[in-house]
Amino acid sequence: MSTKTDHRHDDMTLDELVDALRRDGSRVTTARRAVLEEFLHCREQHPSVEELAERIHRRYPDIHLSTVYRNLGRLEEAGVLARVRVGDGPASYHLSTDVHDHAVCERCGVVLHLPPQVMAELAELLDVELGFVLSPSHVTLRGACDSCRRRQPTLKTK
Amino acid sequence: MSTKTDHRHDDMTLDELVDALRRDGSRVTTARRAVLEEFLHCREQHPSVEELAERIHRRYPDIHLSTVYRNLGRLEEAGVLARVRVGDGPASYHLSTDVHDHAVCERCGVVLHLPPQVMAELAELLDVELGFVLSPSHVTLRGACDSCRRRQPTLKTK
DNA sequence: CTTGATGCAAATGGTTTGCATGTTT
DNA sequence: AAACATGCAAACCATTTGCATCAAG
């Protein structure tokens, strides 16, 4: 499960994230801090809720799964996190400062992070042709990654 | 829940679809025919499994929901149907002859069908830059549709 | 001290599965 | 007849919710 092109958000600090929470009018609790810390520590990944809860549970054994769910929700509303649905499985989250789109290989399951200019071009096209304003970091493309397509060049139509 | 730019597959007949099933080595049953008929009658839509099952149930009261699920699965494997996940809700299906991508408006929920050339351009870019071969009809974009963006031009970041 | 956050258990919604029975080939 | 498809009930998984208790403001 490798990942390509990771970028930015190295400047994010816990305090900044916590402030965003406060600005949202939400309370700052141990559980919420724990969630945020997890995102700062596991940079670059898209942890699923389950993964996240498990990791948090190691350090704070009585933070319950449902609390993690609730907090991810609140953090999303506060604009701190973004929810992504990569494939059919459970949802995952990432810091919304770390904006990127995804391309999933349907053969090997690798998740590529798309460099911004690729989607920028698409966004331009959608805007001009349909008046549609593309939301950042909510796109998940599917297809065959470079190595898989080389390995077995013809794409199934079955 | 309006829809834009509907195209093709007006030539599809039940027999052709049934043949595809046979070619796949699957048996042709009342339930499967019923599913296929439903897709031929409700052209242009993306019925959810539930909707589909309900509609089928009207004509064949003892075709069970689980059977519809199983058959949608088989029909997908046979290459007759394509599954789409538009938004967070339940999955929906469409005839795989009716290939198109989707753009969902996050404000009003309208689902646009993208004209092929829009995604074609993106596909080209992905191929050249990343060696990624985009799969047709599996893309769901999110954003704001033309009328919603006019109504309230600034996009929430909050 | 008031309101919002949490733990826990139980409910939900979409989807899948095990098994005995019925249908297609 | 053999293999496969179906009905039904029950399991499943990710997520949500009700409620009594607890902690942040």
XYZ file of C-alpha atoms (C1' of nucleotides) in Angstrom:
366
model
C 0.000 0.000 0.000
C 2.461 2.621 -1.143
C 1.645 6.267 -1.749
C 3.015 8.821 -4.153
C 3.544 12.560 -4.004
C 3.024 13.642 -0.441
C 3.056 17.320 0.292
C 2.655 20.238 2.682
C 0.789 20.536 6.024
C 4.142 20.019 7.726
C 3.581 23.404 9.272
C 0.363 22.486 11.058
C 0.580 22.495 14.820
C -1.771 21.082 17.413
C -2.521 24.563 18.694
C -3.671 25.794 15.327
C -6.022 22.863 14.969
C -7.311 23.310 18.496
C -7.941 26.965 17.756
C -10.018 26.044 14.754
C -12.097 23.914 17.085
C -12.589 26.803 19.480
C -13.507 29.145 16.654
C -16.152 26.633 15.715
C -17.584 26.984 19.223
C -16.752 23.380 20.075
C -15.149 22.361 23.349
C -11.623 21.152 23.523
C -11.536 17.741 25.156
C -8.978 15.004 25.611
C -10.679 12.920 22.986
C -10.592 15.705 20.427
C -7.002 16.511 21.156
C -6.198 12.824 20.806
C -7.820 12.679 17.383
C -5.932 15.717 16.220
C -2.621 14.412 17.560
C -3.188 11.229 15.634
C -3.468 13.200 12.433
C -0.313 15.131 13.186
C 1.638 11.978 13.960
C 0.452 9.818 11.095
C 1.083 12.438 8.480
C 0.409 11.570 4.870
C -2.069 8.730 5.478
C -5.825 8.342 5.180
C -6.629 6.420 8.297
C -10.035 4.807 8.440
C -12.154 5.535 11.477
C -11.461 2.073 12.811
C -7.696 2.419 12.437
C -7.777 5.805 14.041
C -9.868 4.657 16.973
C -7.615 1.702 17.533
C -4.494 3.810 17.580
C -6.104 6.307 19.925
C -7.293 3.500 22.094
C -3.711 2.433 22.699
C -2.952 5.698 24.470
C -6.395 6.520 25.866
C -8.054 3.190 26.514
C -11.431 4.617 27.383
C -12.012 6.812 24.385
C -14.837 4.981 22.736
C -15.287 4.331 19.024
C -18.522 6.281 18.942
C -16.722 9.270 20.393
C -14.182 9.092 17.613
C -17.014 9.053 15.099
C -18.680 12.011 16.726
C -15.468 13.943 16.842
C -14.524 13.273 13.285
C -17.921 14.632 12.402
C -17.452 17.753 14.426
C -13.926 18.267 13.127
C -15.228 17.977 9.621
C -17.889 20.599 10.334
C -15.218 22.791 11.862
C -13.374 22.561 8.576
C -10.364 20.861 10.126
C -10.784 17.451 8.557
C -12.075 16.202 5.248
C -13.830 12.918 4.769
C -12.894 10.827 1.764
C -14.502 7.735 0.373
C -11.843 5.794 -1.375
C -13.469 2.692 -2.832
C -16.314 0.800 -1.232
C -14.897 0.294 2.230
C -15.160 2.523 5.281
C -14.624 6.267 5.075
C -11.289 7.834 5.879
C -10.223 11.307 6.871
C -7.346 13.662 6.347
C -6.409 17.136 7.477
C -8.159 19.567 5.209
C -4.933 21.514 4.885
C -3.649 18.500 3.047
C -5.804 18.866 -0.022
C -5.373 16.343 -2.760
C -7.410 14.087 -4.955
C -7.084 10.357 -5.328
C -6.696 7.762 -8.017
C -7.260 4.175 -6.989
C -5.899 1.308 -9.026
C -8.659 -1.244 -9.443
C -6.157 -4.049 -9.816
C -3.632 -3.618 -7.056
C -5.497 -1.162 -4.881
C -2.712 1.406 -4.721
C -3.930 4.907 -3.936
C -2.188 7.695 -5.812
C -2.370 11.271 -4.642
C -2.944 13.397 -7.672
C -0.750 16.419 -8.203
C -2.933 19.529 -8.101
C -2.461 20.634 -11.678
C -4.099 17.513 -13.016
C -7.374 18.245 -11.336
C -6.976 21.958 -11.907
C -7.224 21.376 -15.605
C -10.343 19.288 -15.203
C -11.830 21.933 -12.929
C -11.240 24.564 -15.594
C -12.990 22.439 -18.175
C -15.999 21.761 -15.978
C -16.306 25.396 -15.144
C -16.225 26.545 -18.757
C -18.391 23.811 -20.222
C -20.946 23.145 -17.535
C -20.606 25.963 -15.035
C -19.806 23.312 -12.487
C -17.458 24.307 -9.675
C -15.412 21.302 -8.657
C -14.822 20.809 -4.938
C -11.233 20.190 -4.024
C -10.153 16.900 -2.460
C -13.384 15.099 -3.024
C -12.526 13.337 -6.215
C -11.623 9.706 -6.378
C -10.718 8.370 -9.774
C -10.526 4.689 -10.597
C -8.515 2.893 -13.171
C -5.241 1.068 -13.641
C -1.955 2.379 -12.318
C 1.182 2.453 -14.418
C 2.723 -0.818 -13.261
C -0.509 -2.776 -13.480
C -1.323 -1.529 -16.924
C 2.146 -2.583 -18.100
C 1.792 -6.000 -16.547
C -1.480 -6.718 -18.353
C -2.034 -4.081 -20.962
C -5.580 -4.787 -22.140
C -8.259 -3.326 -19.984
C -11.129 -5.648 -19.242
C -14.472 -4.739 -20.671
C -15.199 -8.392 -19.986
C -33.975 15.370 -9.084
C -33.449 16.341 -12.702
C -30.835 14.961 -15.029
C -28.944 16.392 -17.961
C -27.540 14.983 -21.184
C -28.970 11.540 -21.613
C -27.688 9.453 -24.436
C -27.594 6.163 -26.364
C -28.483 2.550 -25.381
C -31.848 3.072 -26.991
C -30.912 0.170 -29.202
C -30.530 -2.321 -26.345
C -33.036 -5.134 -26.305
C -33.881 -7.621 -23.611
C -32.613 -10.444 -25.792
C -29.202 -8.904 -26.140
C -28.895 -8.499 -22.402
C -30.133 -12.010 -21.800
C -27.560 -13.294 -24.263
C -24.824 -11.560 -22.337
C -26.011 -13.439 -19.277
C -25.878 -16.737 -21.116
C -22.423 -15.970 -22.476
C -21.366 -15.441 -18.895
C -22.543 -18.964 -18.113
C -25.309 -17.702 -15.858
C -28.827 -19.031 -15.919
C -31.725 -17.021 -17.212
C -34.423 -16.810 -14.582
C -37.568 -14.811 -14.029
C -35.811 -12.677 -11.441
C -32.943 -11.829 -13.764
C -35.221 -11.040 -16.638
C -37.222 -8.841 -14.301
C -34.123 -6.907 -13.295
C -33.112 -6.406 -16.896
C -36.605 -5.341 -17.925
C -36.545 -2.778 -15.189
C -33.405 -1.261 -16.663
C -34.904 -1.180 -20.112
C -38.083 0.477 -18.887
C -36.565 3.063 -16.574
C -34.071 4.245 -19.116
C -31.743 7.063 -18.131
C -31.958 6.628 -14.346
C -29.646 5.247 -11.695
C -32.076 3.292 -9.575
C -30.843 2.285 -6.157
C -31.117 -1.357 -5.258
C -34.019 -0.629 -2.977
C -35.936 1.305 -5.645
C -35.297 -1.413 -8.154
C -36.398 -4.163 -5.818
C -39.536 -2.289 -4.936
C -40.467 -1.731 -8.554
C -39.808 -5.358 -9.373
C -41.774 -6.414 -6.366
C -44.842 -4.743 -7.797
C -44.889 -7.127 -10.731
C -43.302 -10.170 -9.123
C -44.265 -10.047 -5.464
C -42.070 -12.926 -4.397
C -38.775 -11.816 -5.851
C -36.848 -11.116 -2.695
C -34.526 -8.166 -2.059
C -31.572 -10.456 -1.521
C -32.182 -11.999 -4.919
C -32.067 -8.574 -6.491
C -28.751 -7.950 -4.768
C -27.362 -11.254 -5.931
C -28.499 -10.654 -9.465
C -27.144 -7.153 -9.669
C -23.843 -8.654 -8.587
C -23.965 -11.332 -11.235
C -25.044 -8.891 -13.908
C -22.152 -6.662 -12.996
C -19.727 -9.571 -13.298
C -21.299 -10.417 -16.621
C -20.457 -6.904 -17.725
C -24.088 -5.984 -18.292
C -24.450 -3.528 -15.447
C -22.147 -1.050 -13.773
C -22.342 -0.142 -10.132
C -21.999 3.503 -9.204
C -21.605 5.081 -5.827
C -23.042 8.521 -6.067
C -22.591 10.204 -2.694
C -22.757 8.399 0.618
C -26.078 6.668 0.216
C -26.802 3.273 -1.271
C -25.201 2.077 -4.492
C -27.005 2.374 -7.786
C -26.633 0.639 -11.107
C -26.955 1.398 -14.764
C -26.605 -0.493 -18.023
C -22.936 -0.617 -18.857
C -23.785 0.315 -22.442
C -24.812 3.641 -21.014
C -21.348 4.802 -20.060
C -21.056 8.187 -18.449
C -19.491 9.867 -15.481
C -21.250 11.851 -12.814
C -21.018 15.195 -11.153
C -23.027 15.654 -7.987
C -23.941 19.062 -6.683
C -23.199 19.142 -2.974
C -25.819 21.780 -2.396
C -28.918 20.665 -4.239
C -27.997 17.058 -4.902
C -28.587 17.190 -8.640
C -26.654 14.546 -10.550
C -25.214 15.669 -13.875
C -24.137 13.190 -16.487
C -20.847 14.364 -17.884
C -20.451 14.521 -21.629
C -17.709 12.100 -22.655
C -15.233 14.651 -23.941
C -14.824 16.219 -20.539
C -13.501 13.054 -18.980
C -11.650 12.139 -22.139
C -9.445 15.146 -21.673
C -8.739 14.226 -18.071
C -8.017 10.650 -19.107
C -5.463 11.898 -21.607
C -3.750 13.958 -18.947
C -3.595 11.127 -16.437
C -2.219 8.801 -19.031
C 0.535 11.148 -20.102
C 1.509 12.410 -16.672
C 1.059 9.393 -14.440
C 0.638 6.435 -16.735
C -2.749 5.975 -15.118
C -5.503 4.496 -17.293
C -8.810 5.925 -16.206
C -11.754 3.523 -16.079
C -14.850 4.770 -17.827
C -18.045 5.399 -15.901
C -16.592 5.091 -12.459
C -15.941 8.701 -11.711
C -18.116 10.783 -9.478
C -17.155 14.399 -9.141
C -18.488 16.670 -6.427
C -18.975 20.363 -6.399
C -21.539 23.034 -7.072
C -23.777 23.015 -10.116
C -24.331 26.080 -12.218
C -27.561 27.293 -10.636
C -26.385 26.753 -7.072
C -23.119 28.546 -7.640
C -25.011 31.512 -9.052
C -27.404 31.575 -6.153
C -24.646 31.740 -3.543
C -21.384 32.344 -5.307
C -18.837 31.886 -2.507
C -17.924 28.316 -1.809
C -17.917 27.296 1.826
C -14.553 26.312 3.281
C -16.143 26.116 6.674
C -23.791 25.495 37.164
C -25.095 24.968 32.498
C -24.374 23.093 28.318
C -22.087 20.234 25.660
C -19.181 15.767 25.442
C -18.612 10.979 26.618
C -19.311 5.832 27.549
C -21.967 2.313 26.697
C -25.482 -0.409 24.697
C -28.717 -0.720 21.519
C -30.686 0.665 16.964
C -29.978 1.510 12.087
C -29.280 0.894 7.069
C -27.188 -1.220 3.352
C -25.524 -5.430 2.021
C -24.140 -10.408 2.463
C -24.618 -15.218 3.712
C -26.193 -20.086 5.295
C -29.294 -23.270 4.403
C -33.203 -25.888 2.833
C -36.045 -25.767 -1.231
C -37.332 -24.816 -5.967
C -35.867 -24.038 -10.999
C -32.923 -24.053 -15.136
C -30.172 -26.605 -18.015
C -30.257 -35.533 -12.195
C -26.855 -31.944 -11.302
C -25.803 -27.474 -10.697
C -27.415 -23.338 -9.815
C -30.844 -19.731 -8.175
C -34.126 -18.438 -4.763
C -36.719 -17.263 -0.283
C -36.146 -16.327 4.121
C -33.961 -15.368 8.353
C -30.054 -14.268 10.387
C -25.402 -12.280 10.268
C -22.557 -8.360 9.170
C -20.251 -4.012 9.022
C -19.918 0.867 9.228
C -22.165 4.325 11.376
C -25.679 6.658 14.433
C -28.416 7.484 18.473
C -30.665 7.498 23.297
C -29.637 8.191 27.690
C -27.513 8.708 32.087
C -23.161 10.550 33.644
C -19.157 13.582 33.300
C -16.271 17.470 32.268
C -15.372 22.152 29.882
C -16.816 26.776 29.727
